[in-house]
Amino acid sequence: MTDLSPTAETLSDITTELFAVNGALLRAGDALSARFGLTSARWQVLGLLHDGPQSVARLARERGLRRQAVQQTVVKLVEEGLVSTSPDPADRRAPLVALTATGADALARIEPAERHWMEHLAGGLDPDDLKATQRLLRGLRSVLAEGLPPSATGDADAAEVTDPA
């Protein structure tokens, strides 16, 4: 990219690395979870349900995914008996998704492999760097939750205000 401040240029480089790391994590997660009859997507949803039932919309928000993609994953998990759905007393239109005993067992079986994987990944990393990265990513996620600025979405009025040329 051209004409970026040094900070924005660094953020652009970090974004490129994040996309690559995300892909690598998904591939490795798929390889690890396949031993347990899961995919990374199914494993993520099961893990989010560990603390109790949630709506599909909330699951999607938590992982930054499209609701439709999470819904498709939930349908497969229901078919496999790993989760169940029930009416949400707070919103009858959106059911709650909950782990079944089989789903909880699947999570319990994958947890030792996950712990080993995390220890392996963390092995050569500086704990202070990890904490700083966590703070950075949480801050970036918060800014991203605000949405794109009007000038980035093609809003002509905003473009005129930010670029009066």
N, CA and C of each residue as an Amber inpcrd file, in Angstrom:
protein
   495
   0.8490000  -1.1780000   0.0000000   0.0000000   0.0000000   0.0000000
   0.8880000   1.2330000   0.0000000   0.3640000   2.2810000  -0.5520000
   1.1340000   3.5140000  -0.6250000   0.5050000   4.5810000   0.2490000
   1.3230000   5.5550000   0.5930000   0.8740000   6.7210000   1.3480000
   0.2620000   6.3810000   2.6970000   0.7240000   5.3380000   3.3460000
   0.2650000   5.0100000   4.6880000   1.2730000   5.5350000   5.7000000
   0.7720000   5.9060000   6.8490000   1.6710000   6.2690000   7.9340000
   2.4640000   5.0240000   8.3260000   3.5890000   5.1810000   8.9880000
   4.3470000   3.9960000   9.4120000   3.5150000   3.0470000  10.2830000
   2.6830000   3.6010000  11.1390000   1.8480000   2.7560000  11.9970000
   0.8230000   1.9890000  11.1690000   0.1870000   2.6650000  10.2140000
  -0.7980000   1.9920000   9.3630000  -0.1220000   0.9500000   8.4780000
   1.0900000   1.2370000   8.0190000   1.8450000   0.2710000   7.2090000
   2.1500000  -0.9860000   8.0360000   2.5520000  -0.7930000   9.2820000
   2.8130000  -1.9310000  10.1690000   1.5340000  -2.7230000  10.4030000
   0.4240000  -2.0160000  10.6270000  -0.8550000  -2.7040000  10.8150000
  -1.2400000  -3.4840000   9.5640000  -0.9810000  -2.9390000   8.4000000
  -1.2510000  -3.6560000   7.1550000  -0.4270000  -4.9460000   7.0930000
   0.8500000  -4.8650000   7.4790000   1.7010000  -6.0550000   7.4980000
   1.1810000  -7.0750000   8.5160000   0.7390000  -6.5910000   9.6820000
   0.1910000  -7.4800000  10.7030000  -1.0680000  -8.1640000  10.1860000
  -1.9190000  -7.4210000   9.4930000  -3.1500000  -7.9850000   8.9330000
  -2.8270000  -9.1110000   7.9590000  -1.8370000  -8.8970000   7.1170000
  -1.4130000  -9.9440000   6.1830000  -0.9630000 -11.1870000   6.9490000
  -0.1770000 -10.9890000   8.0110000   0.2730000 -12.1220000   8.8250000
  -0.9000000 -12.8070000   9.5180000  -1.8620000 -12.0160000  10.0070000
  -3.0330000 -12.5970000  10.6740000  -3.8220000 -13.5010000   9.7350000
  -4.0060000 -13.0650000   8.4980000  -4.7140000 -13.9010000   7.5270000
  -3.9610000 -15.2210000   7.3240000  -2.6390000 -15.1430000   7.2080000
  -1.8390000 -16.3550000   7.0090000  -1.8950000 -17.2500000   8.2500000
  -1.7880000 -16.6440000   9.4350000  -1.8360000 -17.4270000  10.6710000
  -3.2180000 -18.0600000  10.8350000  -4.2760000 -17.3200000  10.5180000
  -5.6270000 -17.8740000  10.6140000  -5.7650000 -19.1120000   9.7350000
  -5.2930000 -19.0230000   8.5200000  -5.3490000 -20.1800000   7.6200000
  -4.5560000 -21.3560000   8.1690000  -3.3670000 -21.0720000   8.6880000
  -2.5330000 -22.1390000   9.2440000  -3.1890000 -22.7520000  10.4830000
  -3.7900000 -21.9260000  11.3280000  -4.4860000 -22.4410000  12.5130000
  -5.6620000 -23.3300000  12.1180000  -6.4140000 -22.9090000  11.1120000
  -7.5500000 -23.7140000  10.6730000  -7.0950000 -25.0520000  10.0970000
  -6.0280000 -25.0270000   9.2920000  -5.5140000 -26.2890000   8.7300000
  -5.0110000 -27.2100000   9.8400000  -4.2480000 -26.6590000  10.7670000
  -3.7360000 -27.4730000  11.8720000  -4.8830000 -27.9400000  12.7690000
  -5.8530000 -27.0440000  13.0140000  -7.0120000 -27.4180000  13.8210000
  -7.8260000 -28.5170000  13.1650000  -7.9630000 -28.4430000  11.8470000
  -8.6720000 -29.5090000  11.1220000  -7.9330000 -30.8330000  11.2570000
  -6.5940000 -30.7890000  11.1500000  -5.8060000 -32.0230000  11.2660000
  -5.9300000 -32.6050000  12.6700000  -5.8550000 -31.7570000  13.6900000
  -5.9580000 -32.2350000  15.0660000  -7.3580000 -32.7590000  15.3580000
  -8.3740000 -31.9980000  14.9780000  -9.7520000 -32.3720000  15.3270000
 -10.2730000 -33.5430000  14.5050000  -9.6930000 -33.7950000  13.3310000
 -10.1350000 -34.9160000  12.4920000  -9.9770000 -36.2470000  13.2270000
  -8.9570000 -36.3410000  14.0650000  -8.7510000 -37.5670000  14.8520000
  -9.9330000 -37.8550000  15.7610000 -10.7450000 -36.8270000  16.0220000
 -11.8850000 -36.9590000  16.9250000 -13.2160000 -36.8230000  16.1820000
 -13.1510000 -36.9000000  14.8440000 -14.3520000 -36.8290000  14.0250000
 -14.9350000 -35.4360000  13.9020000 -14.0930000 -34.4170000  14.0820000
 -14.5650000 -33.0350000  14.0230000 -13.8120000 -32.2600000  12.9530000
 -14.2460000 -31.0180000  12.7390000 -13.5240000 -30.0320000  11.9510000
 -13.2380000 -28.8630000  12.8850000 -12.3850000 -27.9540000  12.4490000
 -12.1220000 -26.7630000  13.2660000 -13.4110000 -26.0050000  13.5590000
 -14.2650000 -25.8730000  12.5540000 -15.5180000 -25.1230000  12.7330000
 -16.4040000 -25.7880000  13.7860000 -16.5350000 -27.0930000  13.7080000
 -17.3770000 -27.8120000  14.6780000 -16.7630000 -27.7510000  16.0710000
 -15.4590000 -27.8930000  16.1290000 -14.7460000 -27.8270000  17.4020000
 -14.9330000 -26.4600000  18.0540000 -14.8300000 -25.3900000  17.2470000
 -15.0190000 -24.0360000  17.7770000 -16.4050000 -23.8670000  18.3860000
 -17.4270000 -24.3160000  17.6880000 -18.7950000 -24.1710000  18.1910000
 -18.9630000 -24.9790000  19.4730000 -18.4810000 -26.2050000  19.4870000
 -18.5840000 -27.0100000  20.7090000 -17.8940000 -26.3110000  21.8760000
 -16.7210000 -25.7660000  21.6150000 -15.9810000 -25.0800000  22.6670000
 -16.7120000 -23.8650000  23.2100000 -17.3870000 -23.1390000  22.3370000
 -18.1490000 -21.9630000  22.7750000 -19.3490000 -22.3520000  23.6330000
 -19.8190000 -23.5760000  23.4680000 -20.9860000 -24.0370000  24.2300000
 -20.5950000 -24.6720000  25.5600000 -19.3140000 -24.7610000  25.8150000
 -18.8300000 -25.3970000  27.0450000 -19.4160000 -24.7440000  28.2950000
 -19.6020000 -23.4220000  28.2570000 -20.1100000 -22.6940000  29.4310000
 -21.6270000 -22.5700000  29.4640000 -22.3150000 -23.1600000  28.4950000
 -23.7660000 -23.1410000  28.5140000 -24.3660000 -22.8030000  27.1650000
 -25.6860000 -22.9650000  27.0510000 -26.3840000 -22.7340000  25.7820000
 -26.2560000 -21.2850000  25.3010000 -26.2280000 -21.1530000  23.9780000
 -26.1560000 -19.8330000  23.3520000 -26.9430000 -19.8550000  22.0570000
 -27.3060000 -18.6770000  21.5940000 -27.9700000 -18.5640000  20.3000000
 -26.9260000 -18.6370000  19.1890000 -27.3750000 -18.9710000  17.9910000
 -26.4870000 -19.0040000  16.8300000 -25.8930000 -17.6100000  16.6010000
 -26.7140000 -16.5760000  16.7480000 -26.2260000 -15.2110000  16.5320000
 -25.0880000 -14.8760000  17.4980000 -25.2350000 -15.2700000  18.7410000
 -24.1800000 -14.9790000  19.7220000 -22.9210000 -15.7850000  19.4090000
 -23.0800000 -17.0360000  19.0290000 -21.9260000 -17.8540000  18.6400000
 -21.1810000 -17.1920000  17.4840000 -21.9310000 -16.7020000  16.5050000
 -21.3260000 -16.0500000  15.3380000 -20.5860000 -14.7800000  15.7590000
 -21.2140000 -13.9680000  16.5940000 -20.5630000 -12.7360000  17.0600000
 -19.2780000 -13.0430000  17.8130000 -19.3030000 -14.0560000  18.6450000
 -18.1380000 -14.4000000  19.4630000 -16.9330000 -14.7520000  18.6010000
 -17.1530000 -15.3960000  17.4770000 -16.0590000 -15.8050000  16.5990000
 -15.8970000 -14.9080000  15.3740000 -16.7460000 -13.9010000  15.2660000
 -16.6310000 -13.0020000  14.1260000 -16.9860000 -13.6680000  12.8130000
 -17.9290000 -14.5770000  12.8650000 -18.3340000 -15.3350000  11.6790000
 -19.7260000 -14.9120000  11.2130000 -20.0670000 -15.2980000  10.0040000
 -21.4230000 -15.0600000   9.5050000 -22.3860000 -16.0020000  10.2230000
 -23.5480000 -15.4900000  10.5680000 -24.5500000 -16.2910000  11.2650000
 -24.9150000 -17.5160000  10.4500000 -25.0240000 -17.3660000   9.1250000
 -25.4120000 -18.4820000   8.2660000 -24.3840000 -19.6100000   8.3230000
 -23.1020000 -19.2610000   8.3810000 -22.0540000 -20.2820000   8.4490000
 -22.1520000 -21.0480000   9.7640000 -22.3980000 -20.3320000  10.8560000
 -22.5360000 -20.9940000  12.1570000 -23.7940000 -21.8570000  12.1670000
 -24.8690000 -21.3560000  11.5550000 -26.1140000 -22.1320000  11.4990000
 -25.8920000 -23.4520000  10.7670000 -25.1470000 -23.4160000   9.6690000
 -24.8520000 -24.6470000   8.9270000 -24.0470000 -25.6280000   9.7850000
 -23.1000000 -25.0990000  10.5430000 -22.3050000 -25.9440000  11.4340000
 -23.1880000 -26.5490000  12.5120000 -24.0800000 -25.7410000  13.0790000
 -24.9840000 -26.2300000  14.1250000 -25.8800000 -27.3380000  13.5760000
 -26.3870000 -27.1780000  12.3600000 -27.2320000 -28.2150000  11.7570000
 -26.4770000 -29.5440000  11.6970000 -25.2140000 -29.4910000  11.2700000
 -24.4080000 -30.7140000  11.1960000 -24.1740000 -31.3000000  12.5930000
 -23.9200000 -30.4290000  13.5660000 -23.6950000 -30.9050000  14.9320000
 -24.9550000 -31.5350000  15.5230000 -26.1250000 -30.9810000  15.1900000
 -27.3920000 -31.5740000  15.6420000 -27.5520000 -32.9520000  15.0090000
 -27.2850000 -33.0480000  13.6920000 -27.3920000 -34.3340000  12.9970000
 -26.4760000 -35.3830000  13.6130000 -25.3210000 -34.9630000  14.1100000
 -24.3520000 -35.8900000  14.6920000 -24.6180000 -36.1440000  16.1740000
 -25.6170000 -35.4730000  16.7390000 -25.9590000 -35.6710000  18.1380000
 -25.0280000 -34.9860000  19.1200000 -24.2260000 -34.0300000  18.6350000
 -23.2720000 -33.3550000  19.5070000 -23.8620000 -32.1280000  20.1940000
 -24.9090000 -31.5560000  19.5920000 -25.6240000 -30.4320000  20.2080000
 -27.1140000 -30.6470000  20.0170000 -27.8720000 -29.9210000  20.8120000
 -29.3250000 -29.9280000  20.6580000 -29.7890000 -28.4760000  20.6580000
 -31.0090000 -28.2720000  20.1930000 -31.5810000 -26.9260000  20.2230000
 -32.8700000 -26.9640000  21.0280000 -33.1770000 -25.8200000  21.6280000
 -34.4120000 -25.6830000  22.3940000 -34.8730000 -24.2380000  22.2850000
 -36.1610000 -23.9810000  22.5190000 -36.6480000 -22.6060000  22.4260000
 -35.9300000 -21.6860000  23.4160000 -35.6300000 -20.5000000  22.9580000
 -35.0080000 -19.4860000  23.8120000 -36.1250000 -18.6800000  24.4560000
 -36.2580000 -18.7200000  25.7760000 -37.3350000 -17.9720000  26.4350000
 -37.2580000 -16.4680000  26.1550000 -36.0650000 -15.9540000  25.8800000
 -35.9020000 -14.5230000  25.6220000 -36.2170000 -14.1470000  24.1780000
 -36.1700000 -15.1250000  23.2610000 -36.4060000 -14.8450000  21.8400000
 -36.8820000 -16.1270000  21.1730000 -38.1730000 -16.2810000  21.0610000
 -38.7630000 -17.5230000  20.5100000 -38.3450000 -17.8010000  19.0690000
 -37.8870000 -16.7620000  18.3390000 -37.5030000 -16.9640000  16.9410000
 -36.1380000 -17.6110000  16.7960000 -35.2880000 -17.4770000  17.8220000
 -33.9160000 -17.9730000  17.7380000 -33.6790000 -19.0190000  18.8180000
 -33.5530000 -20.2810000  18.4490000 -33.3570000 -21.3220000  19.4630000
 -31.9900000 -21.2140000  20.1390000 -31.9170000 -21.7860000  21.3160000
 -30.6440000 -21.9160000  22.0150000 -29.9890000 -23.2260000  21.5920000
 -28.6920000 -23.1970000  21.4590000 -27.9150000 -24.3750000  21.0980000
 -27.1600000 -24.8060000  22.3490000 -27.2080000 -26.0920000  22.6560000
 -26.5440000 -26.6090000  23.8530000 -25.7970000 -27.8920000  23.5320000
 -24.7260000 -28.1250000  24.2740000 -23.9950000 -29.3880000  24.1600000
 -24.8620000 -30.5420000  24.6340000 -24.7720000 -31.6540000  23.9670000
 -25.3490000 -32.8950000  24.4730000 -24.2450000 -33.6040000  25.2630000
 -24.5880000 -34.6840000  25.9090000 -23.5720000 -35.4790000  26.6170000
 -22.5090000 -35.9660000  25.6310000 -22.9450000 -36.3290000  24.4270000
 -21.9980000 -36.7810000  23.4010000 -21.0620000 -35.6450000  22.9900000
 -21.6130000 -34.4360000  22.8650000 -20.7930000 -33.2720000  22.5230000
 -19.8010000 -32.9330000  23.6190000 -20.2470000 -32.9970000  24.8670000
 -19.3550000 -32.7450000  25.9940000 -18.2390000 -33.7880000  26.0320000
 -18.5830000 -35.0340000  25.7110000 -17.5770000 -36.0920000  25.6640000
 -16.5620000 -35.8300000  24.5520000 -17.0300000 -35.3720000  23.3970000
 -16.1190000 -35.0500000  22.2880000 -15.1390000 -33.9580000  22.7120000
 -15.6360000 -32.9380000  23.3940000 -14.7510000 -31.8800000  23.8810000
 -13.7430000 -32.4230000  24.8850000 -14.2010000 -33.2530000  25.7840000
 -13.3040000 -33.8240000  26.7920000 -12.2040000 -34.6720000  26.1490000
 -12.5590000 -35.3750000  25.0620000 -11.5650000 -36.2260000  24.3930000
 -10.5250000 -35.4060000  23.6460000 -10.9130000 -34.2410000  23.1030000
  -9.9780000 -33.4350000  22.3220000  -9.1200000 -32.5250000  23.2040000
  -9.5630000 -32.2420000  24.4300000  -8.8490000 -31.2920000  25.2930000
  -7.3840000 -31.6500000  25.5520000  -7.0230000 -32.9110000  25.8360000
  -5.5870000 -33.2020000  26.0390000  -4.7450000 -32.8950000  24.7970000
  -5.2620000 -33.2060000  23.6260000  -4.5390000 -32.9090000  22.3840000
  -4.4230000 -31.4000000  22.1930000  -5.4810000 -30.6730000  22.5190000
  -5.4510000 -29.2070000  22.4090000  -4.4030000 -28.6240000  23.3630000
  -4.3810000 -29.1090000  24.6110000  -3.3980000 -28.6090000  25.5780000
  -1.9700000 -28.8620000  25.0730000  -1.7290000 -30.0520000  24.5630000
  -0.4000000 -30.3860000  24.0360000  -0.0380000 -29.4540000  22.8770000
  -0.9900000 -29.1990000  21.9820000  -0.7760000 -28.3160000  20.8310000
  -0.4470000 -26.9060000  21.3080000  -1.2160000 -26.3710000  22.2650000
  -0.9830000 -25.0170000  22.7580000   0.3840000 -24.9030000  23.4290000
   0.7610000 -25.9190000  24.2150000   2.0800000 -25.9050000  24.8530000
   3.1880000 -25.9200000  23.7980000   2.9930000 -26.7060000  22.7510000
   3.9660000 -26.7570000  21.6550000   4.0840000 -25.3930000  20.9710000
   2.9500000 -24.7820000  20.6520000   2.9670000 -23.4700000  19.9880000
   3.5900000 -22.3980000  20.8770000   3.2970000 -22.4390000  22.1610000
   3.7890000 -21.4160000  23.0880000   5.2550000 -21.6240000  23.4570000
   5.7760000 -22.8050000  23.1870000   7.1140000 -23.1840000  23.6380000
   8.2050000 -22.1620000  23.4390000   8.3310000 -21.5920000  22.2740000
   9.4260000 -20.6600000  22.0110000   9.0200000 -19.2050000  22.0240000
   7.8350000 -18.9070000  22.5080000   7.3420000 -17.5310000  22.4610000
   7.5220000 -16.8300000  23.8030000   7.8090000 -15.5350000  23.7370000
   7.9980000 -14.7310000  24.9320000   6.6340000 -14.4180000  25.5630000
   6.4420000 -14.7320000  26.8480000   5.1510000 -14.4720000  27.4970000
   4.7310000 -13.0020000  27.4390000   5.6910000 -12.0830000  27.5320000
   5.3490000 -10.6570000  27.4510000   4.8640000 -10.2960000  26.0450000
   5.4890000 -10.8810000  25.0200000   5.0380000 -10.6520000  23.6440000
   3.6180000 -11.1780000  23.4590000   3.3450000 -12.3410000  24.0420000
   2.0030000 -12.9090000  23.9250000   0.9590000 -12.0050000  24.5780000
   1.2640000 -11.4850000  25.7570000   0.3200000 -10.5830000  26.4490000
   0.1050000  -9.3060000  25.6420000   1.1840000  -8.7560000  25.0810000
   1.0640000  -7.5450000  24.2660000   0.2440000  -7.8230000  23.0090000
   0.4540000  -8.9890000  22.4050000  -0.3100000  -9.3710000  21.2150000
  -1.7830000  -9.5270000  21.5570000  -2.0700000 -10.1250000  22.7000000
  -3.4570000 -10.2840000  23.1380000  -4.1220000  -8.9170000  23.3180000
  -3.4200000  -7.9850000  23.9680000  -3.9820000  -6.6360000  24.1500000
  -4.2150000  -5.9590000  22.7970000  -3.2410000  -6.0750000  21.8990000
  -3.3580000  -5.4720000  20.5790000  -4.5540000  -6.0370000  19.8170000
  -4.6870000  -7.3580000  19.8090000  -5.7760000  -7.9790000  19.0580000
  -7.1350000  -7.6310000  19.6520000  -7.2250000  -7.5670000  20.9710000
  -8.4950000  -7.1710000  21.6000000  -8.8400000  -5.7310000  21.2500000
  -7.8470000  -4.8510000  21.2530000  -8.0860000  -3.4580000  20.8690000
  -8.5020000  -3.3440000  19.4180000  -7.8360000  -4.0830000  18.5530000
  -8.1780000  -4.0740000  17.1270000  -9.5790000  -4.6200000  16.9120000
  -9.9180000  -5.6780000  17.6290000 -11.2670000  -6.2490000  17.5170000
 -12.3200000  -5.2340000  17.9390000 -12.0350000  -4.4790000  18.9730000
 -12.9660000  -3.4620000  19.4540000 -13.1810000  -2.3630000  18.4060000
 -12.0980000  -1.9200000  17.7930000 -12.2090000  -0.8970000  16.7470000
 -12.9690000  -1.4560000  15.5430000 -12.6820000  -2.6900000  15.1780000
 -13.3720000  -3.3100000  14.0480000 -14.8690000  -3.4730000  14.3200000
 -15.2410000  -3.6740000  15.5690000 -16.6550000  -3.8230000  15.9200000
 -17.4380000  -2.5490000  15.6400000 -16.7510000  -1.4260000  15.5810000
 -17.4080000  -0.1550000  15.2840000 -17.7920000  -0.0440000  13.8070000
 -17.2340000  -0.9030000  12.9770000 -17.5460000  -0.8920000  11.5470000
 -16.5810000  -0.0290000  10.7630000 -16.7520000  -0.0560000   9.4640000
 -15.9050000   0.7370000   8.5770000 -16.2810000   2.2070000   8.6620000
 -15.2950000   3.0850000   8.5210000 -15.6320000   4.5140000   8.4540000
 -16.3530000   4.7920000   7.1430000 -17.2220000   5.7990000   7.1150000
 -17.9790000   6.0860000   5.8850000 -17.0880000   6.2520000   4.6590000
 -15.9070000   6.8350000   4.8170000 -15.0320000   7.0460000   3.6620000
 -14.5460000   5.7290000   3.0650000 -14.5080000   4.6570000   3.8520000
 -14.0530000   3.3580000   3.3560000 -15.1790000   2.5610000   2.7150000
 -16.4210000   2.9690000   2.9430000 -17.5580000   2.2360000   2.4030000
 -18.0860000   2.8460000   1.1150000 -17.4210000   3.9070000   0.6410000
 -17.8430000   4.5200000  -0.6100000 -18.9360000   5.5640000  -0.4400000
 -19.1620000   6.0170000   0.7780000 -20.1510000   7.0590000   1.0310000
 -19.6330000   8.3660000   0.4470000 -20.2570000   8.8450000  -0.6180000
 -19.7900000  10.0240000  -1.3490000 -19.7150000  11.2530000  -0.4600000
 -20.6980000  11.4470000   0.4160000 -20.6790000  12.6240000   1.2790000
 -19.4780000  12.5900000   2.2080000 -19.1810000  11.4220000   2.7720000
 -18.0300000  11.3050000   3.6660000 -16.7370000  11.4980000   2.9030000
 -16.6690000  11.0010000   1.6680000 -15.4730000  11.1470000   0.8640000
 -15.2050000  12.6210000   0.5830000 -16.2610000  13.3940000   0.3310000
 -16.0830000  14.8130000   0.0840000 -15.5590000  15.5270000   1.3220000
 -16.0120000  15.1130000   2.4830000 -15.5680000  15.7370000   3.7240000
 -14.1160000  15.3900000   3.9970000 -13.7400000  14.1370000   3.7640000
 -12.3810000  13.7270000   4.0890000 -11.3890000  14.0270000   2.9560000
 -11.8870000  14.2500000   1.7460000 -11.0050000  14.5160000   0.6020000
 -11.6470000  15.6210000  -0.2420000 -11.4550000  16.8730000   0.1690000
 -12.1480000  17.9670000  -0.5120000 -11.6220000  18.2910000  -1.8950000
 -10.6340000  17.5660000  -2.4050000 -10.0700000  17.8370000  -3.7310000
 -11.1450000  17.7140000  -4.7310000
